[in-house]
Amino acid sequence: MSDFDRVITRDRRSRKYGQLKTMFGTEDVLPMWIADMEFTTPEPVLHTLREVVSQPVQGYNMEHPQWRQSVCGWYKKRYDISIDEAWLHFVPGVIKTIVLSIMALTEKGDTILTCTPVYDPYPNLIKTSGRNLVQTRLVEKNGIYELDWHDFREKVKTCKMFLFSSPHNPGGIVWDRATLEEINRCCHQADVIVVSDEVHCDLTLPPQQHIPFFTLSASSNCKSIVFTSISKAFNTPAIQGGIALIKNDALRNTFYHFLDNCYLAETNSIQQAAIYSAYTHCDSWIEKLLSYLAANVAYVKQEVEKNCPLISVIYGGASYLVFLNAQKMGLSDAQLMSFFVHNARLGLSPGIQYGPGGEGHMRLNIACPRSQLEESMKRLKAAYESCGFLLHK
């Protein structure tokens, strides 16, 4: 029995369980929505956190020793990439720092491009910051997403920044080198800053390989910022924190100067300790996790294809967030949500939450013990059959 098979009773203060009534109108659903895992945070990380919080005086601390070296070591081990410690900056959280990058590097009225469907905070934070949102619609093909290159090339010319999800959320799309290089070329040509949110990168399942955006140019001329975090891969979203990597000297100096002089990314010993421990002591744990997630993804694909032929799976090889395309069921988005909540008794994230292109889709979090996943597929199959969709098989 795997450690990941153990069913854990979550605290009701966890959003996944504590917000069921708010999200779904009932608590009688199996929660498989928000992006955290039903697995114990790895013990080396918990041990390090206990050491930090056990200090009798919780005063001002210096940087946690070697957190920067641990990041460099991780990129070398996982991606065979050598990075300079000077490229790194601790940040208070990825979404928070995306907002800060917009504030520091663009002006009100500037236009920012995203793909769609996409992680839903992106459009909100762009519009709230007084910038103009432009989106390029992803094309669904053979269970993955691709860019509409004509649309992308035209729209990026009008923008100051491209906010990019890599791997993509929803659907876990691992962008191939050709796609990334063309994005890099177009953005460089249009003098557009690329902000690449790579929080799911360490959850890339073999044989897929994640390519960090800052590696696409041998020179430091291209203007890109990579944000990453241990929160998704090591199940630590509660403690926040993240990492910025900027190769371009001028861009790095401008943005890090903004962070430092506005006191927006000060040292946090708890978060930095967790980064150090995850990247130094959890190699074996992450390999076991990836194997478990790969098996869960395969199981979901098998069950959906066998029992729910009007639903297809969008999954590109990274993360634990599977996107279900249920458009062939012929339901409105409200009806589809009702089907999953009231008929299947499953709490998934509605696809329309992720913008145009998300209609008729649902996002399923498969990072849970197999027993829970089996129960979810059992419920989905029963609801599908009871509502008469089996007649379309």
Short mmCIF file of C-alpha atoms in Angstrom, two decimals:
data_model
loop_
_atom_site.label_atom_id
_atom_site.label_comp_id
_atom_site.label_asym_id
_atom_site.label_seq_id
_atom_site.Cartn_x
_atom_site.Cartn_y
_atom_site.Cartn_z
CA MET A 1 0.00 0.00 0.00
CA SER A 2 1.34 3.39 -0.97
CA ASP A 3 1.52 6.30 1.47
CA PHE A 4 -0.64 8.13 -1.05
CA ASP A 5 -3.42 5.57 -0.55
CA ARG A 6 -3.95 6.76 3.02
CA VAL A 7 -7.21 8.68 3.47
CA ILE A 8 -6.65 11.81 5.54
CA THR A 9 -9.40 13.62 7.43
CA ARG A 10 -8.98 17.27 6.50
CA ASP A 11 -9.55 20.16 8.88
CA ARG A 12 -12.86 21.88 8.21
CA ARG A 13 -10.93 25.13 7.94
CA SER A 14 -9.45 23.87 4.67
CA ARG A 15 -11.09 25.67 1.77
CA LYS A 16 -11.69 22.45 -0.13
CA TYR A 17 -14.08 21.23 2.57
CA GLY A 18 -15.03 24.40 4.44
CA GLN A 19 -16.40 26.14 1.34
CA LEU A 20 -18.51 23.30 -0.03
CA LYS A 21 -21.82 24.96 0.87
CA THR A 22 -20.70 28.25 -0.65
CA MET A 23 -19.34 26.68 -3.82
CA PHE A 24 -21.94 24.01 -4.52
CA GLY A 25 -24.97 24.82 -2.36
CA THR A 26 -24.55 21.52 -0.50
CA GLU A 27 -21.98 19.62 1.51
CA ASP A 28 -23.08 16.30 0.00
CA VAL A 29 -20.41 16.24 -2.68
CA LEU A 30 -16.99 14.66 -2.98
CA PRO A 31 -14.69 17.70 -3.18
CA MET A 32 -12.39 17.51 -6.18
CA TRP A 33 -12.05 21.14 -7.10
CA ILE A 34 -9.45 23.51 -5.58
CA ALA A 35 -5.81 22.78 -6.46
CA ASP A 36 -4.36 21.15 -3.39
CA MET A 37 -3.72 17.45 -2.82
CA GLU A 38 -5.30 14.95 -0.46
CA PHE A 39 -1.82 13.74 0.45
CA THR A 40 0.34 14.51 3.46
CA THR A 41 2.90 17.24 2.89
CA PRO A 42 6.29 15.45 2.74
CA GLU A 43 7.78 14.80 6.17
CA PRO A 44 11.11 16.56 5.53
CA VAL A 45 9.19 19.78 4.86
CA LEU A 46 7.03 19.34 7.96
CA HIS A 47 10.12 18.59 10.06
CA THR A 48 11.83 21.77 8.86
CA LEU A 49 8.72 23.84 9.58
CA ARG A 50 8.52 22.44 13.10
CA GLU A 51 12.13 23.46 13.67
CA VAL A 52 11.38 27.03 12.60
CA VAL A 53 8.19 27.49 14.61
CA SER A 54 9.71 25.84 17.72
CA GLN A 55 12.08 28.77 18.20
CA PRO A 56 11.07 30.37 21.53
CA VAL A 57 11.40 33.85 20.04
CA GLN A 58 9.64 34.34 16.73
CA GLY A 59 11.50 37.53 15.91
CA TYR A 60 12.99 39.02 12.77
CA ASN A 61 15.08 36.44 10.96
CA MET A 62 17.71 36.55 8.26
CA GLU A 63 17.33 34.57 5.05
CA HIS A 64 17.15 30.83 5.58
CA PRO A 65 20.63 29.42 4.88
CA GLN A 66 21.08 27.98 1.40
CA TRP A 67 17.56 28.45 0.06
CA ARG A 68 19.05 30.00 -3.07
CA GLN A 69 21.54 27.16 -3.47
CA SER A 70 18.70 24.67 -3.08
CA VAL A 71 16.82 26.26 -5.99
CA CYS A 72 19.93 26.15 -8.18
CA GLY A 73 20.52 22.54 -7.20
CA TRP A 74 16.92 21.61 -7.98
CA TYR A 75 17.03 23.07 -11.48
CA LYS A 76 20.27 21.24 -12.13
CA LYS A 77 18.88 17.92 -10.89
CA ARG A 78 15.44 18.14 -12.49
CA TYR A 79 16.09 20.09 -15.67
CA ASP A 80 19.88 19.92 -16.17
CA ILE A 81 19.97 23.71 -16.14
CA SER A 82 22.58 25.88 -14.45
CA ILE A 83 21.20 29.11 -13.04
CA ASP A 84 22.90 32.04 -11.35
CA GLU A 85 21.83 32.80 -7.78
CA ALA A 86 21.66 36.46 -8.78
CA TRP A 87 18.67 35.66 -11.00
CA LEU A 88 16.61 34.60 -7.97
CA HIS A 89 14.37 36.57 -5.66
CA PHE A 90 12.08 35.31 -2.95
CA VAL A 91 8.49 36.48 -3.48
CA PRO A 92 5.44 36.45 -1.17
CA GLY A 93 3.39 34.28 -3.53
CA VAL A 94 3.06 33.76 -7.27
CA ILE A 95 -0.32 35.41 -7.86
CA LYS A 96 0.56 38.30 -5.56
CA THR A 97 3.82 38.87 -7.41
CA ILE A 98 2.20 38.66 -10.83
CA VAL A 99 0.11 41.62 -9.70
CA LEU A 100 3.29 43.36 -8.52
CA SER A 101 4.99 42.71 -11.87
CA ILE A 102 2.05 44.33 -13.64
CA MET A 103 2.26 47.35 -11.34
CA ALA A 104 6.02 47.69 -11.73
CA LEU A 105 6.43 47.02 -15.45
CA THR A 106 3.28 48.33 -17.14
CA GLU A 107 1.13 51.44 -16.97
CA LYS A 108 -2.59 51.88 -16.51
CA GLY A 109 -4.23 51.54 -19.89
CA ASP A 110 -1.58 49.12 -21.20
CA THR A 111 -2.81 45.89 -22.77
CA ILE A 112 -1.94 42.46 -21.37
CA LEU A 113 -2.47 39.22 -23.26
CA THR A 114 -3.47 35.81 -21.87
CA CYS A 115 -4.64 32.57 -23.40
CA THR A 116 -8.15 31.32 -22.71
CA PRO A 117 -9.47 29.18 -21.09
CA VAL A 118 -6.97 29.96 -18.35
CA TYR A 119 -6.53 30.07 -14.57
CA ASP A 120 -9.27 32.49 -13.54
CA PRO A 121 -7.33 35.02 -11.39
CA TYR A 122 -5.41 36.19 -14.48
CA PRO A 123 -8.23 38.15 -16.17
CA ASN A 124 -9.46 39.51 -12.83
CA LEU A 125 -6.11 40.84 -11.67
CA ILE A 126 -5.37 42.42 -15.06
CA LYS A 127 -8.67 44.30 -15.17
CA THR A 128 -8.57 45.25 -11.49
CA SER A 129 -5.11 46.78 -11.95
CA GLY A 130 -6.48 49.13 -14.61
CA ARG A 131 -4.93 47.35 -17.59
CA ASN A 132 -6.75 46.15 -20.68
CA LEU A 133 -7.28 42.42 -21.09
CA VAL A 134 -6.88 40.74 -24.48
CA GLN A 135 -7.19 36.96 -24.83
CA THR A 136 -6.24 34.47 -27.49
CA ARG A 137 -8.43 31.39 -27.70
CA LEU A 138 -6.68 28.04 -27.37
CA VAL A 139 -7.61 25.33 -29.87
CA GLU A 140 -8.57 21.94 -28.49
CA LYS A 141 -7.13 19.12 -30.57
CA ASN A 142 -6.67 15.42 -29.76
CA GLY A 143 -7.05 15.90 -26.02
CA ILE A 144 -4.66 18.84 -25.66
CA TYR A 145 -4.60 22.58 -26.36
CA GLU A 146 -2.67 24.38 -29.09
CA LEU A 147 -2.28 28.07 -29.83
CA ASP A 148 -4.10 29.74 -32.69
CA TRP A 149 -0.95 31.22 -34.15
CA HIS A 150 -2.58 33.73 -36.47
CA ASP A 151 -4.65 35.14 -33.60
CA PHE A 152 -1.71 35.14 -31.18
CA ARG A 153 0.69 36.88 -33.57
CA GLU A 154 -1.80 39.64 -34.33
CA LYS A 155 -2.82 40.29 -30.74
CA VAL A 156 0.63 40.19 -29.16
CA LYS A 157 1.67 43.16 -31.32
CA THR A 158 -0.70 45.39 -29.35
CA CYS A 159 0.42 44.26 -25.89
CA LYS A 160 2.96 45.24 -23.26
CA MET A 161 2.95 41.89 -21.43
CA PHE A 162 1.99 38.26 -22.06
CA LEU A 163 0.83 36.41 -18.94
CA PHE A 164 1.51 32.75 -19.68
CA SER A 165 0.67 29.53 -17.82
CA SER A 166 3.33 26.84 -18.35
CA PRO A 167 2.35 24.06 -17.86
CA HIS A 168 -1.12 25.29 -18.71
CA ASN A 169 -3.93 25.37 -16.18
CA PRO A 170 -6.50 23.95 -16.80
CA GLY A 171 -5.51 20.76 -18.62
CA GLY A 172 -1.85 20.45 -17.63
CA ILE A 173 -0.52 21.18 -21.11
CA VAL A 174 3.27 20.80 -21.34
CA TRP A 175 4.22 23.23 -24.09
CA ASP A 176 6.75 21.80 -26.53
CA ARG A 177 9.96 23.57 -27.49
CA ALA A 178 8.68 24.68 -30.90
CA THR A 179 5.68 26.40 -29.29
CA LEU A 180 7.78 28.09 -26.63
CA GLU A 181 10.37 29.27 -29.12
CA GLU A 182 7.72 30.80 -31.35
CA ILE A 183 6.13 32.58 -28.37
CA ASN A 184 9.58 33.84 -27.40
CA ARG A 185 10.30 35.03 -30.95
CA CYS A 186 6.98 36.85 -31.32
CA CYS A 187 7.22 38.51 -27.92
CA HIS A 188 10.83 39.57 -28.46
CA GLN A 189 9.96 41.02 -31.84
CA ALA A 190 7.05 42.99 -30.35
CA ASP A 191 9.06 44.00 -27.24
CA VAL A 192 6.56 42.22 -24.99
CA ILE A 193 7.47 41.05 -21.48
CA VAL A 194 6.62 37.38 -20.88
CA VAL A 195 5.50 36.51 -17.36
CA SER A 196 5.59 32.72 -17.21
CA ASP A 197 3.71 31.14 -14.29
CA GLU A 198 5.40 27.75 -13.85
CA VAL A 199 3.99 26.62 -10.49
CA HIS A 200 2.95 23.23 -11.94
CA CYS A 201 6.30 22.52 -13.62
CA ASP A 202 7.56 20.04 -11.01
CA LEU A 203 4.43 17.96 -11.58
CA THR A 204 5.36 17.12 -15.17
CA LEU A 205 4.90 13.40 -15.69
CA PRO A 206 7.55 11.39 -17.56
CA PRO A 207 8.22 11.12 -20.46
CA GLN A 208 7.08 14.72 -20.87
CA GLN A 209 9.68 17.38 -20.10
CA HIS A 210 9.02 20.89 -18.89
CA ILE A 211 11.13 23.63 -20.47
CA PRO A 212 11.60 26.72 -18.26
CA PHE A 213 10.92 29.83 -20.31
CA PHE A 214 14.15 31.58 -19.36
CA THR A 215 16.16 28.85 -21.15
CA LEU A 216 14.81 29.68 -24.60
CA SER A 217 17.43 32.29 -25.38
CA ALA A 218 21.16 31.86 -24.88
CA SER A 219 21.46 35.60 -24.40
CA SER A 220 19.76 37.67 -21.72
CA ASN A 221 18.13 40.00 -24.25
CA CYS A 222 14.65 38.50 -24.15
CA LYS A 223 12.48 39.95 -21.44
CA SER A 224 10.90 37.20 -19.37
CA ILE A 225 10.07 36.53 -15.73
CA VAL A 226 9.53 32.99 -14.46
CA PHE A 227 7.56 32.51 -11.27
CA THR A 228 7.52 29.16 -9.52
CA SER A 229 6.74 27.70 -6.12
CA ILE A 230 6.81 24.49 -4.11
CA SER A 231 3.13 24.91 -3.27
CA LYS A 232 1.66 22.60 -5.92
CA ALA A 233 4.26 19.82 -6.16
CA PHE A 234 4.92 19.57 -2.41
CA ASN A 235 1.42 20.44 -1.20
CA THR A 236 2.24 23.59 0.75
CA PRO A 237 -0.22 26.25 -0.52
CA ALA A 238 -1.12 27.21 3.05
CA ILE A 239 2.30 28.74 3.69
CA GLN A 240 2.45 30.66 0.39
CA GLY A 241 5.78 32.00 -0.86
CA GLY A 242 7.49 31.58 -4.21
CA ILE A 243 10.50 32.24 -6.39
CA ALA A 244 11.18 34.66 -9.23
CA LEU A 245 13.84 33.95 -11.88
CA ILE A 246 14.90 36.74 -14.23
CA LYS A 247 17.82 36.35 -16.62
CA ASN A 248 17.62 39.77 -18.27
CA ASP A 249 19.80 42.20 -16.30
CA ALA A 250 17.81 45.38 -16.92
CA LEU A 251 14.44 43.74 -16.27
CA ARG A 252 15.78 42.03 -13.14
CA ASN A 253 17.21 45.23 -11.73
CA THR A 254 14.01 47.17 -12.38
CA PHE A 255 11.64 44.61 -10.91
CA TYR A 256 13.74 43.51 -7.93
CA HIS A 257 14.47 47.16 -7.11
CA PHE A 258 10.70 47.73 -7.06
CA LEU A 259 10.13 44.75 -4.76
CA ASP A 260 12.93 45.67 -2.37
CA ASN A 261 12.28 49.36 -2.13
CA CYS A 262 8.57 48.89 -1.57
CA TYR A 263 9.26 46.18 1.05
CA LEU A 264 7.03 43.77 -0.84
CA ALA A 265 9.16 40.61 -0.71
CA GLU A 266 10.92 40.62 2.62
CA THR A 267 12.54 37.54 4.09
CA ASN A 268 10.11 34.90 5.38
CA SER A 269 12.04 32.21 7.23
CA ILE A 270 9.15 29.73 7.29
CA GLN A 271 8.58 29.86 3.55
CA GLN A 272 12.27 29.81 2.71
CA ALA A 273 12.87 26.88 5.05
CA ALA A 274 10.14 24.95 3.24
CA ILE A 275 11.72 25.75 -0.15
CA TYR A 276 15.11 24.53 1.06
CA SER A 277 13.73 21.31 2.51
CA ALA A 278 11.55 20.46 -0.50
CA TYR A 279 14.32 20.99 -3.03
CA THR A 280 16.99 19.26 -0.92
CA HIS A 281 15.34 16.33 0.87
CA CYS A 282 12.26 15.29 -1.14
CA ASP A 283 13.62 13.76 -4.36
CA SER A 284 12.33 10.28 -3.58
CA TRP A 285 8.95 11.60 -2.43
CA ILE A 286 8.34 13.55 -5.63
CA GLU A 287 9.22 10.57 -7.83
CA LYS A 288 6.69 8.41 -5.97
CA LEU A 289 4.09 11.16 -6.23
CA LEU A 290 4.53 11.48 -9.99
CA SER A 291 4.11 7.73 -10.43
CA TYR A 292 0.93 7.79 -8.36
CA LEU A 293 -0.52 10.74 -10.27
CA ALA A 294 0.30 9.11 -13.61
CA ALA A 295 -1.65 6.02 -12.56
CA ASN A 296 -4.58 8.19 -11.42
CA VAL A 297 -4.65 10.06 -14.74
CA ALA A 298 -4.61 6.79 -16.67
CA TYR A 299 -7.44 5.44 -14.51
CA VAL A 300 -9.63 8.49 -15.10
CA LYS A 301 -9.05 8.37 -18.85
CA GLN A 302 -9.93 4.67 -18.91
CA GLU A 303 -13.11 5.05 -16.85
CA VAL A 304 -14.40 8.13 -18.67
CA GLU A 305 -13.79 6.61 -22.09
CA LYS A 306 -15.45 3.33 -21.08
CA ASN A 307 -18.44 4.63 -19.14
CA CYS A 308 -19.07 8.21 -20.31
CA PRO A 309 -18.44 8.34 -24.07
CA LEU A 310 -19.93 11.83 -24.42
CA ILE A 311 -17.19 13.18 -22.15
CA SER A 312 -13.57 13.46 -23.28
CA VAL A 313 -10.43 14.17 -21.28
CA ILE A 314 -8.07 17.09 -21.91
CA TYR A 315 -4.70 16.42 -20.31
CA GLY A 316 -1.28 17.38 -21.56
CA GLY A 317 1.07 15.61 -19.15
CA ALA A 318 1.49 17.87 -16.10
CA SER A 319 -0.28 18.62 -12.82
CA TYR A 320 -3.25 16.86 -11.29
CA LEU A 321 -5.91 19.05 -12.91
CA VAL A 322 -7.76 17.16 -15.64
CA PHE A 323 -10.16 19.12 -17.85
CA LEU A 324 -13.30 17.23 -18.85
CA ASN A 325 -14.99 18.22 -22.10
CA ALA A 326 -18.70 17.46 -21.71
CA GLN A 327 -20.00 19.57 -24.59
CA LYS A 328 -21.41 16.53 -26.38
CA MET A 329 -23.79 16.00 -23.46
CA GLY A 330 -25.72 18.97 -24.83
CA LEU A 331 -26.22 20.69 -21.47
CA SER A 332 -25.99 24.35 -20.64
CA ASP A 333 -23.28 25.30 -18.14
CA ALA A 334 -25.86 25.58 -15.37
CA GLN A 335 -27.29 22.18 -16.27
CA LEU A 336 -23.81 20.64 -16.42
CA MET A 337 -22.97 22.00 -12.98
CA SER A 338 -26.25 20.65 -11.64
CA PHE A 339 -25.54 17.24 -13.18
CA PHE A 340 -22.18 16.97 -11.41
CA VAL A 341 -23.37 18.40 -8.09
CA HIS A 342 -26.84 16.90 -7.71
CA ASN A 343 -26.71 13.76 -9.85
CA ALA A 344 -23.08 12.68 -9.51
CA ARG A 345 -22.55 14.37 -6.12
CA LEU A 346 -19.13 15.60 -7.21
CA GLY A 347 -17.67 19.01 -6.47
CA LEU A 348 -15.65 20.03 -9.53
CA SER A 349 -14.66 23.47 -10.82
CA PRO A 350 -16.90 24.66 -13.67
CA GLY A 351 -15.14 25.27 -16.97
CA ILE A 352 -16.78 28.65 -17.52
CA GLN A 353 -14.76 29.85 -14.51
CA TYR A 354 -11.72 29.80 -16.82
CA GLY A 355 -13.18 32.06 -19.48
CA PRO A 356 -14.10 31.69 -23.17
CA GLY A 357 -13.45 28.15 -24.34
CA GLY A 358 -14.32 26.71 -20.95
CA GLU A 359 -18.01 26.34 -21.72
CA GLY A 360 -19.23 22.77 -21.35
CA HIS A 361 -16.12 21.71 -19.41
CA MET A 362 -15.36 20.77 -15.80
CA ARG A 363 -11.99 20.70 -14.02
CA LEU A 364 -11.30 17.56 -11.99
CA ASN A 365 -8.59 17.34 -9.32
CA ILE A 366 -7.24 13.76 -9.32
CA ALA A 367 -4.63 14.25 -6.54
CA CYS A 368 -6.32 11.96 -4.06
CA PRO A 369 -6.14 8.36 -2.84
CA ARG A 370 -7.23 5.82 -5.43
CA SER A 371 -10.19 4.83 -3.28
CA GLN A 372 -11.58 8.37 -3.51
CA LEU A 373 -10.94 8.51 -7.23
CA GLU A 374 -12.71 5.18 -7.72
CA GLU A 375 -15.68 6.49 -5.76
CA SER A 376 -15.80 9.61 -7.95
CA MET A 377 -15.80 7.54 -11.14
CA LYS A 378 -18.46 5.25 -9.68
CA ARG A 379 -20.67 8.26 -8.94
CA LEU A 380 -20.09 9.74 -12.38
CA LYS A 381 -20.96 6.49 -14.12
CA ALA A 382 -24.15 6.05 -12.09
CA ALA A 383 -25.28 9.62 -12.78
CA TYR A 384 -24.47 9.31 -16.47
CA GLU A 385 -26.53 6.13 -16.76
CA SER A 386 -29.44 7.33 -14.64
CA CYS A 387 -29.81 10.51 -16.73
CA GLY A 388 -30.04 8.48 -19.93
CA PHE A 389 -26.75 9.53 -21.50
CA LEU A 390 -25.74 5.87 -21.88
CA LEU A 391 -28.22 5.69 -24.76
CA HIS A 392 -25.78 7.79 -26.79
CA LYS A 393 -22.98 5.23 -26.44
#
